[in-house]
Short mmCIF file of C-alpha atoms in Angstrom, two decimals:
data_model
loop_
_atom_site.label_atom_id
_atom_site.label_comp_id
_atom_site.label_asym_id
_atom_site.label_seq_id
_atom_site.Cartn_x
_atom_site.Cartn_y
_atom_site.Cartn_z
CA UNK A 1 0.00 0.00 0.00
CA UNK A 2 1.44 2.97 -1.08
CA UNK A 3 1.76 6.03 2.26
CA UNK A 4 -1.06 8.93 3.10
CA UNK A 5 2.06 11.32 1.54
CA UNK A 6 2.03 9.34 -1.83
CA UNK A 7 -1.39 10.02 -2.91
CA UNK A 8 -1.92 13.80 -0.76
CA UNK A 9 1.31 15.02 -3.31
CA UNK A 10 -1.25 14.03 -6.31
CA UNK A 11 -4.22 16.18 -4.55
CA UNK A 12 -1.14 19.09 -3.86
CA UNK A 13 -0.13 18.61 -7.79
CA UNK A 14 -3.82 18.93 -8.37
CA UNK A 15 -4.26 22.10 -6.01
CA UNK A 16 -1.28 23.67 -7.47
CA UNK A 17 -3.04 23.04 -11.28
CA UNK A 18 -6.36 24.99 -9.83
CA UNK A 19 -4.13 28.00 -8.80
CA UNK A 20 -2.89 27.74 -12.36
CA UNK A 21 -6.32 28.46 -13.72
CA UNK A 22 -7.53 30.92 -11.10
CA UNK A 23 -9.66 28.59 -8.96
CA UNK A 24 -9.44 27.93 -5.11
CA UNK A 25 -6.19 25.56 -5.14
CA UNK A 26 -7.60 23.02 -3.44
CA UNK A 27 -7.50 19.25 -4.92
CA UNK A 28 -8.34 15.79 -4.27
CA UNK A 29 -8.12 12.16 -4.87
CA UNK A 30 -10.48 8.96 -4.10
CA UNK A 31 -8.40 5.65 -3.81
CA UNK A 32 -9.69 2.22 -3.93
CA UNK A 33 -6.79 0.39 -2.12
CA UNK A 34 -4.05 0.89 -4.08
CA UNK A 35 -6.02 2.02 -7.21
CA UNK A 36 -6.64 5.70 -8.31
CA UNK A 37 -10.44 6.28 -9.07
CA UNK A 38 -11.06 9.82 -9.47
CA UNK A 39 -9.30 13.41 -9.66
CA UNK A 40 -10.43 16.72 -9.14
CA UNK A 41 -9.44 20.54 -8.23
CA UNK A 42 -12.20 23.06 -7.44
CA UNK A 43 -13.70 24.22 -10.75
CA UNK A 44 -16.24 26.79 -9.15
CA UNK A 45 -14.83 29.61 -11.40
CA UNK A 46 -15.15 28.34 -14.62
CA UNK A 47 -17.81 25.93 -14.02
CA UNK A 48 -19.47 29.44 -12.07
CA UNK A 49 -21.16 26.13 -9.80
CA UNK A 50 -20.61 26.81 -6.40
CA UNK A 51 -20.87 22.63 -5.59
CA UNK A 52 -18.15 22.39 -7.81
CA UNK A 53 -15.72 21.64 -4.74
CA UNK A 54 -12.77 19.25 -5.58
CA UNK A 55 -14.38 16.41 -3.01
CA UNK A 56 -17.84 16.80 -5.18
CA UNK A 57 -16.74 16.39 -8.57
CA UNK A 58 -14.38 13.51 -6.95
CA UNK A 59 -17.66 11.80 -5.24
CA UNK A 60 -19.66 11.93 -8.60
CA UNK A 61 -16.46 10.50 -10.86
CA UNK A 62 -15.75 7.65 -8.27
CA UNK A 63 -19.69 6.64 -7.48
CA UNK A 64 -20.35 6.95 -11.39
CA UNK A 65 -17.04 5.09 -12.15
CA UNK A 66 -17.68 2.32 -10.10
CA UNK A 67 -21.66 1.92 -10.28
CA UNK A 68 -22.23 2.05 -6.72
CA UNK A 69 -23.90 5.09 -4.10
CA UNK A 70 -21.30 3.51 -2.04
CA UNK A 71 -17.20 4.46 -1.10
CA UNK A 72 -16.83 1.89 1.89
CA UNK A 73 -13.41 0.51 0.94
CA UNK A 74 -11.69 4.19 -0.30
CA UNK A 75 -10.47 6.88 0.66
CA UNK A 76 -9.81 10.22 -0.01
CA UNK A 77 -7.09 12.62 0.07
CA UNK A 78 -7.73 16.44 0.06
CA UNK A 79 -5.77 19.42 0.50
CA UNK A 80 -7.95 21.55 3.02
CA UNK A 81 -10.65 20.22 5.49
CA UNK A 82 -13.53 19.71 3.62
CA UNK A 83 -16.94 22.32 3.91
CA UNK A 84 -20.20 20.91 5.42
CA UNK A 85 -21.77 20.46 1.76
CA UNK A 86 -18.23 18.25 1.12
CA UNK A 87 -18.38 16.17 4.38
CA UNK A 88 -22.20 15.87 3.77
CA UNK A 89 -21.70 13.86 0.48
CA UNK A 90 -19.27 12.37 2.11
CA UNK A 91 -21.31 10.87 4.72
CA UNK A 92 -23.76 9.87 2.23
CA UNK A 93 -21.42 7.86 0.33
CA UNK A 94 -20.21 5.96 3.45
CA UNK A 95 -16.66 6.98 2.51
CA UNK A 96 -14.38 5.35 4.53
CA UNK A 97 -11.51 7.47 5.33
CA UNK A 98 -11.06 10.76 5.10
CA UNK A 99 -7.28 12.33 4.80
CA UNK A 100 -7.11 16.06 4.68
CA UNK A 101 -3.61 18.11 4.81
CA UNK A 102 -4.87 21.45 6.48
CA UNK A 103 -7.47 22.61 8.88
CA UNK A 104 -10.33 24.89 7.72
CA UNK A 105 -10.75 26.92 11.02
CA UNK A 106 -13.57 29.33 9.35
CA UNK A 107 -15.50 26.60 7.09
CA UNK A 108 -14.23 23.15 8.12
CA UNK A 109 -17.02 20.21 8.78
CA UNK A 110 -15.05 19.85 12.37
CA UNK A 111 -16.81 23.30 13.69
CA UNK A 112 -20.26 21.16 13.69
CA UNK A 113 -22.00 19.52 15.82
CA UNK A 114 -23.32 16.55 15.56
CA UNK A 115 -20.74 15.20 13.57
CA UNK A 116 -21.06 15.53 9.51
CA UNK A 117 -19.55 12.48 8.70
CA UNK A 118 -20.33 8.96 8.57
CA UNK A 119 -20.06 7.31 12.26
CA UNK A 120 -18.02 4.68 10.39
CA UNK A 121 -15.70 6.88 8.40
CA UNK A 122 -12.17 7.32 9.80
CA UNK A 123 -10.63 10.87 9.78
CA UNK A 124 -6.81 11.56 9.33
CA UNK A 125 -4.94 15.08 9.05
CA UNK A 126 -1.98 16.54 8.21
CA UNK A 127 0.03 15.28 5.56
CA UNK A 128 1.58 18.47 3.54
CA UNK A 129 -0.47 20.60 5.76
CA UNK A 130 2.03 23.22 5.35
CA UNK A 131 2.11 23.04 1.28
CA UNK A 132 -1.82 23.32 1.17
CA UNK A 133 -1.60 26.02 3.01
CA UNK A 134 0.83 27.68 1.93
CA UNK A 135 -0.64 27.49 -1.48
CA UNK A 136 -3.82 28.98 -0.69
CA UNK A 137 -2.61 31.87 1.13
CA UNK A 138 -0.66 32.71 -1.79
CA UNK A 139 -3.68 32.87 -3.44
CA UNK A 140 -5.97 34.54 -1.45
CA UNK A 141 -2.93 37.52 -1.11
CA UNK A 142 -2.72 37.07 -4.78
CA UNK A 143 -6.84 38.03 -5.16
CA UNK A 144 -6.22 40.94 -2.78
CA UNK A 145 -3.94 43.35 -4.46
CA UNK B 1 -46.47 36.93 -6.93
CA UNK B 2 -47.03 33.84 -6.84
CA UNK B 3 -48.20 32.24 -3.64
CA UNK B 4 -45.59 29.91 -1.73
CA UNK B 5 -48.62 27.11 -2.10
CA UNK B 6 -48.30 27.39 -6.31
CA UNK B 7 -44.16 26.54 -6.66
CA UNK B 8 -44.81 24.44 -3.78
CA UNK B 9 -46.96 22.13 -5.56
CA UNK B 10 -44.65 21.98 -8.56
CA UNK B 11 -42.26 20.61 -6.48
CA UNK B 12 -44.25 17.90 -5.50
CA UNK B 13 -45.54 16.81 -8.91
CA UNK B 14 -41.70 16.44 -9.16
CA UNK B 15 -41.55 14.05 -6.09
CA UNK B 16 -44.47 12.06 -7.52
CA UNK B 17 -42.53 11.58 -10.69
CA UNK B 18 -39.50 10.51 -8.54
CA UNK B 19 -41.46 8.16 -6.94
CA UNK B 20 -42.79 6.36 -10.19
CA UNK B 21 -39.25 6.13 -11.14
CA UNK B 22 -37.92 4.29 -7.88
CA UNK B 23 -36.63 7.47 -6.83
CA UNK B 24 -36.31 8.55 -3.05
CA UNK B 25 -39.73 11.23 -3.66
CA UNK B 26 -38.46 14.94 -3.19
CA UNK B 27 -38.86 17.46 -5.80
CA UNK B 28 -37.56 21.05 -5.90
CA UNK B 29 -38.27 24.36 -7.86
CA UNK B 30 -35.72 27.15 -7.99
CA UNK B 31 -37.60 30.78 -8.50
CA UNK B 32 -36.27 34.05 -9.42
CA UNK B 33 -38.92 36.64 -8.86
CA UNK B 34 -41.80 34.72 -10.74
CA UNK B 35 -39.47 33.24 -12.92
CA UNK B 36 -38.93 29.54 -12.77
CA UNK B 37 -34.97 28.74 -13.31
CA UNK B 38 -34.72 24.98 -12.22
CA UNK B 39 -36.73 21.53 -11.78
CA UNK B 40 -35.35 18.84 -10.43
CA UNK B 41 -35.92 15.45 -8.30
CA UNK B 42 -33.74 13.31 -6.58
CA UNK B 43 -31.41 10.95 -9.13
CA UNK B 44 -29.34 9.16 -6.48
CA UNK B 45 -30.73 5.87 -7.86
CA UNK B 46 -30.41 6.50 -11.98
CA UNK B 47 -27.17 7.96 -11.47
CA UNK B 48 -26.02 5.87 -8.54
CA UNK B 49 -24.73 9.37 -7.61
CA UNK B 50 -25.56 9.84 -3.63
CA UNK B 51 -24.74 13.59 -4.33
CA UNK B 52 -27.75 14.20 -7.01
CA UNK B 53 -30.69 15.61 -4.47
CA UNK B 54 -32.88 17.46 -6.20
CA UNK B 55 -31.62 20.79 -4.33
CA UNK B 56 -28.44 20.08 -5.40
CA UNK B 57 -29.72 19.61 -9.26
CA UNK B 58 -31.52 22.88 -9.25
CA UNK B 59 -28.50 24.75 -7.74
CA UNK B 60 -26.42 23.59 -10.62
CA UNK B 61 -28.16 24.04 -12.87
CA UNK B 62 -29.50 27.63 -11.80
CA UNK B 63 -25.73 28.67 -11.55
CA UNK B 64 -25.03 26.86 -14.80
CA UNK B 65 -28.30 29.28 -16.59
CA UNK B 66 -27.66 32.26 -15.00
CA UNK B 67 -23.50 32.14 -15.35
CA UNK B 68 -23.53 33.34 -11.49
CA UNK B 69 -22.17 31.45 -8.31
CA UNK B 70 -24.51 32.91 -6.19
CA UNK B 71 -28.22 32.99 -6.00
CA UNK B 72 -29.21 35.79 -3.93
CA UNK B 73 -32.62 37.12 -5.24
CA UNK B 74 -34.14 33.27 -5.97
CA UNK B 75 -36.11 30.81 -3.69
CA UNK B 76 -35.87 27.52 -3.67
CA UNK B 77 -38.79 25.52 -2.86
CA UNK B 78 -38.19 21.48 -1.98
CA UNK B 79 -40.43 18.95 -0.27
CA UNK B 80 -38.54 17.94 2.60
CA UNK B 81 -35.68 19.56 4.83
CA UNK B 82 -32.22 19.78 3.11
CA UNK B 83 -29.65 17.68 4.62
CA UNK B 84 -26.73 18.74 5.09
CA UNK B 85 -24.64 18.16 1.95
CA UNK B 86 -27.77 20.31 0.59
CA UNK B 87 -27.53 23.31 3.31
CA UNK B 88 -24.12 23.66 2.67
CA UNK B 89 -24.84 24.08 -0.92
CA UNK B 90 -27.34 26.54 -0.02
CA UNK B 91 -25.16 28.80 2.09
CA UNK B 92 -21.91 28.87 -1.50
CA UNK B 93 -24.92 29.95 -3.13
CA UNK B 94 -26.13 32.53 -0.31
CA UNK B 95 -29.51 31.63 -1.43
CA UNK B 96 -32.33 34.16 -1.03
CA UNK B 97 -34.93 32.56 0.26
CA UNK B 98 -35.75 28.26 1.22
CA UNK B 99 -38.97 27.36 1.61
CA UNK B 100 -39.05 23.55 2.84
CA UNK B 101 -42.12 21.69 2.88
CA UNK B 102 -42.38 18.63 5.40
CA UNK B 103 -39.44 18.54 8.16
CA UNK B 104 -36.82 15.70 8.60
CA UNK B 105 -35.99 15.04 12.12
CA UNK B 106 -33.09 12.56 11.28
CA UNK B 107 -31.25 14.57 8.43
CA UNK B 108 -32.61 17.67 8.07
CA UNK B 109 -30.04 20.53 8.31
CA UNK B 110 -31.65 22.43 11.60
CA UNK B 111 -30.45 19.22 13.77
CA UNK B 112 -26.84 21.07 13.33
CA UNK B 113 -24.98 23.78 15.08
CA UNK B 114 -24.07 26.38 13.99
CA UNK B 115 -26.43 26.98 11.07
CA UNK B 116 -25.48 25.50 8.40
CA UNK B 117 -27.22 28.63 6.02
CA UNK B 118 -26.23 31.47 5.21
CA UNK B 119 -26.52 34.10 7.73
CA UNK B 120 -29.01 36.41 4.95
CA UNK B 121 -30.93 33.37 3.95
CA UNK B 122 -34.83 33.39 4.81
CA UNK B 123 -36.23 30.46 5.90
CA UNK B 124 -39.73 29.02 5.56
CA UNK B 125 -41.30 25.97 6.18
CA UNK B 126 -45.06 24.00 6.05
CA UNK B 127 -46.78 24.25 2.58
CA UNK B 128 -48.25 20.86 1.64
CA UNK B 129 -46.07 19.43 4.55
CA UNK B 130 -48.50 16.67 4.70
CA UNK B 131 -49.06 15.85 1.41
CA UNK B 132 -44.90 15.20 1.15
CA UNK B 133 -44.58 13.45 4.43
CA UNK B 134 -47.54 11.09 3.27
CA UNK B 135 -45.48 10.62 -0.35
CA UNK B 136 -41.92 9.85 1.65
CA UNK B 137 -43.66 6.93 3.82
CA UNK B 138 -45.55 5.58 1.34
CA UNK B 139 -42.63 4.99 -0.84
CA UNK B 140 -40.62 3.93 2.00
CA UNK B 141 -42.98 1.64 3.10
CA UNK B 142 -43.78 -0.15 -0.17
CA UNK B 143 -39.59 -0.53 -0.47
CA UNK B 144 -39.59 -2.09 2.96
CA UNK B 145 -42.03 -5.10 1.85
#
């Protein structure tokens, strides 16, 4: 099995691509043991579809992909701590486990109560946190001036 | 104006027709001024997609029509309390106004702290609340034979 930092480098590479094209750089990937299912950055900008969050468009590839409402055995790997809408389909698709790099203090699914997620789903943070992050504060400075 | 009652009922013809398709029955209608923008019902099933609720549908495809992220100035009407995933939605899209017919105790969005909305969204809830409710557990029932 390859390690959390293998596959959260392909959701950075994937962040890094949406800061290319003016979106939020925040990416993702869904794995199926050892086998990539689905990519996706945030394509709210050019898509102008504010659901169009990297964890979405990853849900909808991988459920679609493998003919099932259902992501027991994967996981996913995303650069920032996914929004309520994001852990929501989450929990509806039984995902489970959930890796994200950094924390979300203003919009992460961890500021709500009861929990957002699946009661099976296991949560691990912190690979590249400081990448992700770094990455979208660039950004977000960037969009300022 | 149209009353609340009139989109209200549009979104429940849309439940009925989820229901003849095997679909989990909730409908929505997205509303700018008097103008209807979106129809949808829930998909989860045809597309095996757990993300495709009908609020979720309409938002898209709103945003998609009117090239804008956010939906300020439109109502959405839908037959049973978003969840979550849906609420979420909602609050990108700083909706206008929801109007939600029949409430759901178990998922619904209001079970969660803090809201889950957007702080300038209007909330309303109870036309054809029964008529809905009856629609959910009917279908629920006949899939539990």
């Amino acid at each position: 099995m390859k390690p959390h930092h293998y596959w959260m480098e392909k959701a950075l590479q994937l962040a890094r691509e949406a800061a290319r094209l003016g979106e939020v750089p925040v990416g993702a990937v869904l794995v199926c043991g050892d086998t990539l299912i689905a990519t996706a950055h945030n394509r709210t900008e050019s898509l102008q579809d504010p659901t169009a969050h990297a964890e979405m468009l990853c849900i909808t590839a991988a459920t679609t992909h493998l003919r099932s409402k259902y992501l027991h055995d994967c996981t996913l790997y995303v650069t920032l701590e996914p929004c309520p809408m994001c852990a929501g389909a989450l929990s509806w698709a039984q995902i489970g486990t959930l890796v994200y790099a950094a924390p979300d203090p203003q919009r992460g699914f961890t500021r709500f109560q009861p929990s957002l997620l699946h009661p099976k789903t296991q949560v691990l943070t912190g690979p590249l946190a400081t990448e992700a992050l770094t990455l979208l504060k660039a950004f977000f400075q960037e969009r300022r001036k």
